[in-house]
Amino acid sequence: MHFTVHFFMESILTKLRTEYKANSLNKYTKPKIYHGGKSFDLTKRWYVYYSFEHPTKVTENGHRLMIQQPPIYYNINRNYKTKTERLKAIKQLRNNIESLLKDGWTPYALESEARYTAKAALNFALKLKKSTLKKTSYDDYSNRLSHFLEYLRKKGLSSADINSVNKKTVNDFLNSLLTKSSARNRNNTRSVLSALFTILEDNELIDNNFIKNIKPLKTTSTRNKTYTGKGVDDIYKYLEKEDPIMLLFIKFVSYNFLRPIEVCRLKSKDINLKESILHIDTKTSAAKTKRIPSILLKELIDLDLSSEDDFLFTPTGVGRWEAEERNRRDHFSKRYKKIKTILGYGPDHTIYSFRHTFITKLYRDFRKTQSPFEAKSNLMLITGHSTMTALEKYLRDIDAELPSDYSDRLK
């Protein structure tokens, strides 16, 4: 017993010496997570917290004072409603904050009156934003920010105080984009910069996000036309013979109403044949469960799904594919483009058009026996739209609802 206690005390002393040494070398404590207590209470605000050495305040012994910094919430509570999703997101946020600290970032200015440079502040905002973005979205943010930082560098503002960047600076940059590309590209860049400046405002690095007051420009949206019934039959028959892999890819878009990028994310582990369901990361949700209809399920029975991390779609079928998500999607887009050119379809008909086609078909079939509200309510369960408003806008955009013949009223 005496040996055990002695060993235990020695272990504590060793640990304390190690921690003291670590804290004496670092200017911060390791970021930690508050997750609502032992019960993981989702009604409480989860956050990341840490302490940092104050640049001027000292203890009686002359050591710099460790000050606990304001908790970092970063919309984790608002954006993630389940325990699993919130834990994953807040762990990523903690890791990103720790990475920033290791890279030398400080919540205090290097000198008491100094401020953050535009480059440092915006890179800080991007790193925090990373915890809420998928890989493709993060790459898009990073690319757009790099163009903005290059613009600031040429204007001599990259190393200037972040508060030197004002509404006119951003407007001039957006106008330069408009002359070189399109209103859509200009608007998308505006949205990215606004999201980053909101983070700077939330962290009190700027007074307010003025980009919110820069209006987006009107754009003409490109329509993906629906296919006719005969058109679908002809394409299916052609692909049955010429490209069965492309056909199965399209059937996931047609029958499960997935977007092409979502089909590219599917792995063997996402398919549950026994329960006829699949799990997928969608545009609006970190993880969603969808029913696999029997018309599609029967085509999956013979697939080899034994390796969980195999992608369902590669250039040759189920298997491993060391390629970025965007490149995987582009592969199938280009693959289909060759096919539709052979069959006489133009740019308005895409893989995405199959989603429009079959949602229209399903809605019109529901409407034969159901009221508009009943039809839309049933359709929401299938398509995965999060709100009735979003579904109604989508149905209007694809002209799913058509009036009956009104000739008698014209006489």
GROMACS .gro file of C-alpha atoms in nm:
model
  411
    1MET     CA    1   0.000   0.000   0.000
    2HIS     CA    2   0.283   0.237   0.097
    3PHE     CA    3   0.460   0.165  -0.233
    4THR     CA    4   0.141   0.234  -0.428
    5VAL     CA    5   0.086   0.572  -0.260
    6HIS     CA    6   0.452   0.664  -0.303
    7PHE     CA    7   0.441   0.571  -0.671
    8PHE     CA    8   0.117   0.764  -0.714
    9MET     CA    9   0.266   1.080  -0.555
   10GLU     CA   10   0.578   1.051  -0.768
   11SER     CA   11   0.356   1.023  -1.078
   12ILE     CA   12   0.171   1.340  -0.983
   13LEU     CA   13   0.496   1.528  -0.926
   14THR     CA   14   0.630   1.411  -1.262
   15LYS     CA   15   0.311   1.518  -1.432
   16LEU     CA   16   0.313   1.857  -1.260
   17ARG     CA   17   0.677   1.916  -1.358
   18THR     CA   18   0.594   1.825  -1.719
   19GLU     CA   19   0.290   2.052  -1.728
   20TYR     CA   20   0.481   2.337  -1.562
   21LYS     CA   21   0.761   2.301  -1.814
   22ALA     CA   22   0.512   2.293  -2.102
   23ASN     CA   23   0.332   2.603  -1.977
   24SER     CA   24   0.659   2.785  -1.921
   25LEU     CA   25   0.753   2.723  -2.281
   26ASN     CA   26   0.410   2.803  -2.430
   27LYS     CA   27   0.223   3.128  -2.414
   28TYR     CA   28  -0.115   2.954  -2.406
   29THR     CA   29  -0.299   2.661  -2.256
   30LYS     CA   30  -0.427   2.381  -2.475
   31PRO     CA   31  -0.774   2.475  -2.608
   32LYS     CA   32  -1.052   2.272  -2.447
   33ILE     CA   33  -1.418   2.204  -2.520
   34TYR     CA   34  -1.721   2.271  -2.305
   35HIS     CA   35  -1.993   2.038  -2.432
   36GLY     CA   36  -2.286   2.101  -2.203
   37GLY     CA   37  -2.160   1.887  -1.914
   38LYS     CA   38  -2.155   1.511  -1.863
   39SER     CA   39  -2.495   1.472  -2.027
   40PHE     CA   40  -2.387   1.658  -2.344
   41ASP     CA   41  -2.676   1.901  -2.294
   42LEU     CA   42  -2.766   2.036  -2.639
   43THR     CA   43  -2.971   2.320  -2.488
   44LYS     CA   44  -2.655   2.475  -2.345
   45ARG     CA   45  -2.404   2.674  -2.549
   46TRP     CA   46  -2.101   2.463  -2.640
   47TYR     CA   47  -1.773   2.643  -2.688
   48VAL     CA   48  -1.393   2.625  -2.702
   49TYR     CA   49  -1.190   2.799  -2.433
   50TYR     CA   50  -0.823   2.857  -2.352
   51SER     CA   51  -0.593   3.099  -2.170
   52PHE     CA   52  -0.319   3.313  -2.320
   53GLU     CA   53  -0.026   3.499  -2.168
   54HIS     CA   54  -0.102   3.869  -2.142
   55PRO     CA   55   0.165   4.083  -2.313
   56THR     CA   56   0.190   4.338  -2.028
   57LYS     CA   57   0.023   4.208  -1.712
   58VAL     CA   58   0.249   4.018  -1.470
   59THR     CA   59   0.214   3.829  -1.142
   60GLU     CA   60   0.384   3.926  -0.815
   61ASN     CA   61   0.665   3.687  -0.908
   62GLY     CA   62   0.723   3.868  -1.235
   63HIS     CA   63   0.568   3.604  -1.458
   64ARG     CA   64   0.333   3.701  -1.740
   65LEU     CA   65  -0.029   3.653  -1.633
   66MET     CA   66  -0.233   3.381  -1.806
   67ILE     CA   67  -0.571   3.529  -1.897
   68GLN     CA   68  -0.868   3.312  -1.995
   69GLN     CA   69  -0.989   3.434  -2.331
   70PRO     CA   70  -1.355   3.488  -2.431
   71PRO     CA   71  -1.522   3.158  -2.526
   72ILE     CA   72  -1.540   3.085  -2.899
   73TYR     CA   73  -1.888   2.972  -3.006
   74TYR     CA   74  -1.866   3.025  -3.382
   75ASN     CA   75  -2.228   2.925  -3.463
   76ILE     CA   76  -2.165   2.566  -3.353
   77ASN     CA   77  -2.483   2.569  -3.143
   78ARG     CA   78  -2.697   2.716  -3.419
   79ASN     CA   79  -2.571   2.502  -3.707
   80TYR     CA   80  -2.545   2.158  -3.543
   81LYS     CA   81  -2.846   2.012  -3.361
   82THR     CA   82  -2.741   1.653  -3.283
   83LYS     CA   83  -2.475   1.538  -3.039
   84THR     CA   84  -2.274   1.358  -3.309
   85GLU     CA   85  -2.272   1.652  -3.551
   86ARG     CA   86  -2.195   1.908  -3.282
   87LEU     CA   87  -1.910   1.704  -3.132
   88LYS     CA   88  -1.751   1.658  -3.472
   89ALA     CA   89  -1.778   2.029  -3.554
   90ILE     CA   90  -1.656   2.159  -3.218
   91LYS     CA   91  -1.358   1.919  -3.217
   92GLN     CA   92  -1.261   2.053  -3.558
   93LEU     CA   93  -1.299   2.409  -3.427
   94ARG     CA   94  -1.078   2.329  -3.127
   95ASN     CA   95  -0.813   2.171  -3.353
   96ASN     CA   96  -0.815   2.474  -3.583
   97ILE     CA   97  -0.775   2.716  -3.292
   98GLU     CA   98  -0.487   2.508  -3.153
   99SER     CA   99  -0.328   2.506  -3.497
  100LEU     CA  100  -0.354   2.886  -3.511
  101LEU     CA  101  -0.189   2.918  -3.171
  102LYS     CA  102   0.092   2.682  -3.271
  103ASP     CA  103   0.148   2.891  -3.582
  104GLY     CA  104   0.209   3.194  -3.361
  105TRP     CA  105  -0.131   3.362  -3.370
  106THR     CA  106  -0.211   3.566  -3.059
  107PRO     CA  107  -0.542   3.708  -2.932
  108TYR     CA  108  -0.340   4.014  -2.828
  109ALA     CA  109  -0.156   4.249  -3.055
  110LEU     CA  110   0.220   4.199  -3.064
  111GLU     CA  111   0.247   4.544  -2.909
  112SER     CA  112  -0.024   4.699  -2.699
  113GLU     CA  113  -0.135   4.948  -2.965
  114ALA     CA  114  -0.073   4.739  -3.275
  115ARG     CA  115  -0.354   4.586  -3.484
  116TYR     CA  116  -0.384   4.287  -3.711
  117THR     CA  117  -0.279   4.309  -4.072
  118ALA     CA  118  -0.541   4.241  -4.337
  119LYS     CA  119  -0.362   3.924  -4.445
  120ALA     CA  120  -0.328   3.785  -4.092
  121ALA     CA  121  -0.686   3.868  -3.996
  122LEU     CA  122  -0.842   3.717  -4.308
  123ASN     CA  123  -0.631   3.401  -4.287
  124PHE     CA  124  -0.739   3.371  -3.924
  125ALA     CA  125  -1.105   3.400  -4.030
  126LEU     CA  126  -1.058   3.137  -4.301
  127LYS     CA  127  -0.903   2.893  -4.057
  128LEU     CA  128  -1.198   2.929  -3.819
  129LYS     CA  129  -1.445   2.896  -4.106
  130LYS     CA  130  -1.280   2.571  -4.214
  131SER     CA  131  -1.448   2.378  -3.931
  132THR     CA  132  -1.792   2.434  -4.088
  133LEU     CA  133  -1.704   2.376  -4.453
  134LYS     CA  134  -1.681   2.066  -4.669
  135LYS     CA  135  -1.358   2.017  -4.862
  136THR     CA  136  -1.492   2.158  -5.190
  137SER     CA  137  -1.641   2.464  -5.018
  138TYR     CA  138  -1.320   2.529  -4.824
  139ASP     CA  139  -1.116   2.510  -5.146
  140ASP     CA  140  -1.353   2.763  -5.303
  141TYR     CA  141  -1.320   2.999  -5.005
  142SER     CA  142  -0.942   2.965  -5.006
  143ASN     CA  143  -0.918   3.033  -5.380
  144ARG     CA  144  -1.141   3.342  -5.369
  145LEU     CA  145  -0.960   3.480  -5.065
  146SER     CA  146  -0.620   3.433  -5.232
  147HIS     CA  147  -0.736   3.653  -5.524
  148PHE     CA  148  -0.857   3.919  -5.279
  149LEU     CA  149  -0.530   3.911  -5.082
  150GLU     CA  150  -0.334   3.947  -5.406
  151TYR     CA  151  -0.547   4.250  -5.492
  152LEU     CA  152  -0.475   4.398  -5.145
  153ARG     CA  153  -0.102   4.330  -5.192
  154LYS     CA  154  -0.096   4.525  -5.517
  155LYS     CA  155  -0.280   4.812  -5.347
  156GLY     CA  156  -0.034   4.810  -5.057
  157LEU     CA  157  -0.301   4.701  -4.808
  158SER     CA  158  -0.206   4.340  -4.739
  159SER     CA  159   0.026   4.434  -4.454
  160ALA     CA  160  -0.184   4.729  -4.340
  161ASP     CA  161  -0.428   4.730  -4.048
  162ILE     CA  162  -0.735   4.519  -4.131
  163ASN     CA  163  -0.946   4.828  -4.056
  164SER     CA  164  -0.777   5.000  -4.350
  165VAL     CA  165  -0.980   4.770  -4.576
  166ASN     CA  166  -1.312   4.949  -4.626
  167LYS     CA  167  -1.628   4.922  -4.834
  168LYS     CA  168  -1.474   5.106  -5.130
  169THR     CA  169  -1.175   4.868  -5.131
  170VAL     CA  170  -1.400   4.563  -5.152
  171ASN     CA  171  -1.635   4.726  -5.403
  172ASP     CA  172  -1.343   4.812  -5.633
  173PHE     CA  173  -1.219   4.453  -5.611
  174LEU     CA  174  -1.564   4.312  -5.690
  175ASN     CA  175  -1.601   4.550  -5.985
  176SER     CA  176  -1.266   4.433  -6.120
  177LEU     CA  177  -1.396   4.075  -6.104
  178LEU     CA  178  -1.713   4.174  -6.286
  179THR     CA  179  -1.520   4.317  -6.580
  180LYS     CA  180  -1.312   3.999  -6.610
  181SER     CA  181  -1.573   3.728  -6.546
  182SER     CA  182  -1.944   3.737  -6.459
  183ALA     CA  183  -2.200   3.874  -6.216
  184ARG     CA  184  -2.239   3.528  -6.068
  185ASN     CA  185  -1.866   3.500  -5.992
  186ARG     CA  186  -1.871   3.850  -5.845
  187ASN     CA  187  -2.170   3.762  -5.623
  188ASN     CA  188  -2.016   3.435  -5.505
  189THR     CA  189  -1.694   3.613  -5.410
  190ARG     CA  190  -1.895   3.879  -5.227
  191SER     CA  191  -2.069   3.605  -5.023
  192VAL     CA  192  -1.736   3.443  -4.929
  193LEU     CA  193  -1.577   3.770  -4.822
  194SER     CA  194  -1.889   3.866  -4.627
  195ALA     CA  195  -1.878   3.536  -4.435
  196LEU     CA  196  -1.512   3.596  -4.345
  197PHE     CA  197  -1.572   3.957  -4.241
  198THR     CA  198  -1.859   3.839  -4.020
  199ILE     CA  199  -1.609   3.620  -3.835
  200LEU     CA  200  -1.379   3.921  -3.794
  201GLU     CA  201  -1.672   4.119  -3.654
  202ASP     CA  202  -1.771   3.837  -3.416
  203ASN     CA  203  -1.412   3.825  -3.288
  204GLU     CA  204  -1.399   4.205  -3.254
  205LEU     CA  205  -1.117   4.251  -3.504
  206ILE     CA  206  -1.337   4.494  -3.699
  207ASP     CA  207  -1.631   4.707  -3.587
  208ASN     CA  208  -1.883   4.581  -3.840
  209ASN     CA  209  -1.914   4.376  -4.156
  210PHE     CA  210  -1.980   4.644  -4.416
  211ILE     CA  211  -1.990   4.387  -4.700
  212LYS     CA  212  -2.345   4.303  -4.595
  213ASN     CA  213  -2.438   4.645  -4.734
  214ILE     CA  214  -2.289   4.569  -5.076
  215LYS     CA  215  -2.583   4.445  -5.283
  216PRO     CA  216  -2.554   4.134  -5.501
  217LEU     CA  217  -2.616   4.189  -5.870
  218LYS     CA  218  -2.906   4.030  -6.056
  219THR     CA  219  -2.804   3.726  -6.258
  220THR     CA  220  -2.972   3.516  -6.520
  221SER     CA  221  -2.979   3.161  -6.390
  222THR     CA  222  -2.907   2.879  -6.631
  223ARG     CA  223  -3.188   2.625  -6.657
  224ASN     CA  224  -3.127   2.254  -6.671
  225LYS     CA  225  -3.406   2.138  -6.901
  226THR     CA  226  -3.605   1.826  -6.818
  227TYR     CA  227  -3.602   1.525  -7.049
  228THR     CA  228  -3.909   1.385  -7.218
  229GLY     CA  229  -4.024   1.033  -7.131
  230LYS     CA  230  -3.899   0.908  -7.466
  231GLY     CA  231  -3.571   1.093  -7.415
  232VAL     CA  232  -3.509   0.913  -7.085
  233ASP     CA  233  -3.591   0.576  -7.242
  234ASP     CA  234  -3.352   0.638  -7.532
  235ILE     CA  235  -3.068   0.747  -7.304
  236TYR     CA  236  -3.120   0.450  -7.071
  237LYS     CA  237  -3.119   0.202  -7.360
  238TYR     CA  238  -2.803   0.353  -7.504
  239LEU     CA  239  -2.622   0.347  -7.170
  240GLU     CA  240  -2.731  -0.010  -7.093
  241LYS     CA  241  -2.516  -0.118  -7.384
  242GLU     CA  242  -2.242   0.147  -7.396
  243ASP     CA  243  -2.181   0.258  -7.034
  244PRO     CA  244  -2.361   0.070  -6.751
  245ILE     CA  245  -2.157   0.254  -6.484
  246MET     CA  246  -2.280   0.591  -6.612
  247LEU     CA  247  -2.634   0.455  -6.623
  248LEU     CA  248  -2.626   0.348  -6.257
  249PHE     CA  249  -2.480   0.689  -6.164
  250ILE     CA  250  -2.772   0.859  -6.342
  251LYS     CA  251  -3.025   0.630  -6.173
  252PHE     CA  252  -2.910   0.753  -5.831
  253VAL     CA  253  -2.986   1.106  -5.954
  254SER     CA  254  -3.316   0.997  -6.112
  255TYR     CA  255  -3.460   0.767  -5.844
  256ASN     CA  256  -3.294   0.887  -5.522
  257PHE     CA  257  -3.291   1.254  -5.628
  258LEU     CA  258  -2.926   1.299  -5.532
  259ARG     CA  259  -2.711   1.572  -5.679
  260PRO     CA  260  -2.416   1.448  -5.888
  261ILE     CA  261  -2.165   1.562  -5.623
  262GLU     CA  262  -2.359   1.361  -5.362
  263VAL     CA  263  -2.346   1.049  -5.578
  264CYS     CA  264  -1.969   1.094  -5.601
  265ARG     CA  265  -1.950   1.087  -5.219
  266LEU     CA  266  -2.121   0.750  -5.184
  267LYS     CA  267  -1.912   0.470  -5.035
  268SER     CA  268  -1.991   0.105  -4.970
  269LYS     CA  269  -2.045   0.178  -4.601
  270ASP     CA  270  -2.318   0.430  -4.691
  271ILE     CA  271  -2.537   0.161  -4.850
  272ASN     CA  272  -2.757  -0.056  -4.625
  273LEU     CA  273  -2.919  -0.311  -4.855
  274LYS     CA  274  -3.091  -0.493  -4.569
  275GLU     CA  275  -3.286  -0.186  -4.457
  276SER     CA  276  -3.303  -0.026  -4.804
  277ILE     CA  277  -3.144   0.301  -4.691
  278LEU     CA  278  -2.839   0.509  -4.770
  279HIS     CA  279  -2.650   0.776  -4.576
  280ILE     CA  280  -2.514   1.077  -4.755
  281ASP     CA  281  -2.361   1.419  -4.691
  282THR     CA  282  -2.592   1.662  -4.871
  283LYS     CA  283  -2.575   2.027  -4.969
  284THR     CA  284  -2.768   2.142  -4.660
  285SER     CA  285  -2.698   1.870  -4.402
  286ALA     CA  286  -2.385   1.705  -4.265
  287ALA     CA  287  -2.550   1.361  -4.275
  288LYS     CA  288  -2.885   1.252  -4.414
  289THR     CA  289  -3.061   0.916  -4.438
  290LYS     CA  290  -3.264   0.840  -4.751
  291ARG     CA  291  -3.480   0.549  -4.862
  292ILE     CA  292  -3.351   0.346  -5.157
  293PRO     CA  293  -3.655   0.267  -5.372
  294SER     CA  294  -3.691  -0.092  -5.493
  295ILE     CA  295  -3.650   0.021  -5.855
  296LEU     CA  296  -3.291   0.114  -5.767
  297LEU     CA  297  -3.227  -0.139  -5.491
  298LYS     CA  298  -3.247  -0.437  -5.726
  299GLU     CA  299  -2.957  -0.292  -5.928
  300LEU     CA  300  -2.729  -0.284  -5.622
  301ILE     CA  301  -2.765  -0.646  -5.514
  302ASP     CA  302  -2.478  -0.778  -5.726
  303LEU     CA  303  -2.229  -0.502  -5.637
  304ASP     CA  304  -1.928  -0.592  -5.422
  305LEU     CA  305  -1.974  -0.370  -5.117
  306SER     CA  306  -1.745  -0.568  -4.887
  307SER     CA  307  -1.479  -0.293  -4.854
  308GLU     CA  308  -1.640  -0.011  -4.655
  309ASP     CA  309  -1.422   0.270  -4.786
  310ASP     CA  310  -1.460   0.182  -5.154
  311PHE     CA  311  -1.634   0.448  -5.358
  312LEU     CA  312  -1.950   0.331  -5.529
  313PHE     CA  313  -1.842   0.512  -5.844
  314THR     CA  314  -1.495   0.523  -5.998
  315PRO     CA  315  -1.407   0.518  -6.369
  316THR     CA  316  -1.433   0.136  -6.358
  317GLY     CA  317  -1.701   0.076  -6.092
  318VAL     CA  318  -1.685   0.012  -5.717
  319GLY     CA  319  -1.334   0.060  -5.575
  320ARG     CA  320  -1.069   0.298  -5.442
  321TRP     CA  321  -1.010   0.631  -5.614
  322GLU     CA  322  -0.741   0.872  -5.501
  323ALA     CA  323  -0.894   1.188  -5.645
  324GLU     CA  324  -1.043   1.507  -5.506
  325GLU     CA  325  -1.422   1.520  -5.481
  326ARG     CA  326  -1.448   1.794  -5.741
  327ASN     CA  327  -1.233   1.596  -5.985
  328ARG     CA  328  -1.450   1.288  -5.936
  329ARG     CA  329  -1.761   1.490  -6.017
  330ASP     CA  330  -1.593   1.648  -6.321
  331HIS     CA  331  -1.500   1.303  -6.450
  332PHE     CA  332  -1.862   1.194  -6.468
  333SER     CA  333  -1.979   1.530  -6.603
  334LYS     CA  334  -1.731   1.506  -6.892
  335ARG     CA  335  -1.814   1.139  -6.940
  336TYR     CA  336  -2.184   1.220  -6.979
  337LYS     CA  337  -2.112   1.522  -7.201
  338LYS     CA  338  -1.962   1.289  -7.465
  339ILE     CA  339  -2.269   1.067  -7.448
  340LYS     CA  340  -2.529   1.345  -7.474
  341THR     CA  341  -2.341   1.496  -7.768
  342ILE     CA  342  -2.370   1.165  -7.951
  343LEU     CA  343  -2.743   1.156  -7.871
  344GLY     CA  344  -2.799   1.514  -7.986
  345TYR     CA  345  -2.846   1.700  -7.656
  346GLY     CA  346  -2.704   2.047  -7.591
  347PRO     CA  347  -2.567   2.228  -7.282
  348ASP     CA  348  -2.912   2.277  -7.126
  349HIS     CA  349  -2.945   1.903  -7.069
  350THR     CA  350  -2.714   1.772  -6.797
  351ILE     CA  351  -2.694   1.490  -6.542
  352TYR     CA  352  -2.873   1.725  -6.302
  353SER     CA  353  -3.162   1.740  -6.552
  354PHE     CA  354  -3.256   1.384  -6.455
  355ARG     CA  355  -3.329   1.505  -6.101
  356HIS     CA  356  -3.564   1.773  -6.237
  357THR     CA  357  -3.725   1.524  -6.473
  358PHE     CA  358  -3.814   1.262  -6.214
  359ILE     CA  359  -3.919   1.507  -5.943
  360THR     CA  360  -4.157   1.660  -6.198
  361LYS     CA  361  -4.284   1.313  -6.292
  362LEU     CA  362  -4.339   1.217  -5.928
  363TYR     CA  363  -4.512   1.543  -5.835
  364ARG     CA  364  -4.753   1.527  -6.127
  365ASP     CA  365  -4.836   1.169  -6.041
  366PHE     CA  366  -4.912   1.268  -5.679
  367ARG     CA  367  -5.133   1.551  -5.803
  368LYS     CA  368  -5.362   1.310  -5.984
  369THR     CA  369  -5.513   1.206  -5.650
  370GLN     CA  370  -5.383   1.460  -5.398
  371SER     CA  371  -5.416   1.831  -5.322
  372PRO     CA  372  -5.112   2.053  -5.389
  373PHE     CA  373  -5.030   2.059  -5.016
  374GLU     CA  374  -5.058   1.679  -4.980
  375ALA     CA  375  -4.847   1.623  -5.291
  376LYS     CA  376  -4.575   1.861  -5.172
  377SER     CA  377  -4.576   1.714  -4.821
  378ASN     CA  378  -4.519   1.363  -4.960
  379LEU     CA  379  -4.260   1.492  -5.204
  380MET     CA  380  -4.058   1.663  -4.928
  381LEU     CA  381  -4.000   1.326  -4.759
  382ILE     CA  382  -3.851   1.193  -5.081
  383THR     CA  383  -3.651   1.483  -5.224
  384GLY     CA  384  -3.498   1.594  -4.893
  385HIS     CA  385  -3.592   1.964  -4.918
  386SER     CA  386  -3.571   2.107  -4.567
  387THR     CA  387  -3.869   2.343  -4.594
  388MET     CA  388  -4.193   2.367  -4.790
  389THR     CA  389  -4.085   2.710  -4.914
  390ALA     CA  390  -3.764   2.567  -5.061
  391LEU     CA  391  -3.956   2.286  -5.232
  392GLU     CA  392  -4.218   2.524  -5.373
  393LYS     CA  393  -3.948   2.749  -5.519
  394TYR     CA  394  -3.777   2.446  -5.671
  395LEU     CA  395  -4.102   2.323  -5.828
  396ARG     CA  396  -4.167   2.669  -5.975
  397ASP     CA  397  -3.817   2.683  -6.118
  398ILE     CA  398  -3.859   2.351  -6.301
  399ASP     CA  399  -4.222   2.417  -6.405
  400ALA     CA  400  -4.346   2.104  -6.231
  401GLU     CA  401  -4.695   2.248  -6.178
  402LEU     CA  402  -4.882   2.322  -6.501
  403PRO     CA  403  -5.240   2.452  -6.530
  404SER     CA  404  -5.515   2.241  -6.684
  405ASP     CA  405  -5.649   2.341  -7.024
  406TYR     CA  406  -5.806   2.685  -6.993
  407SER     CA  407  -5.936   2.717  -7.353
  408ASP     CA  408  -6.300   2.751  -7.243
  409ARG     CA  409  -6.217   3.066  -7.051
  410LEU     CA  410  -6.070   3.228  -7.364
  411LYS     CA  411  -6.389   3.197  -7.570
   0.00000   0.00000   0.00000
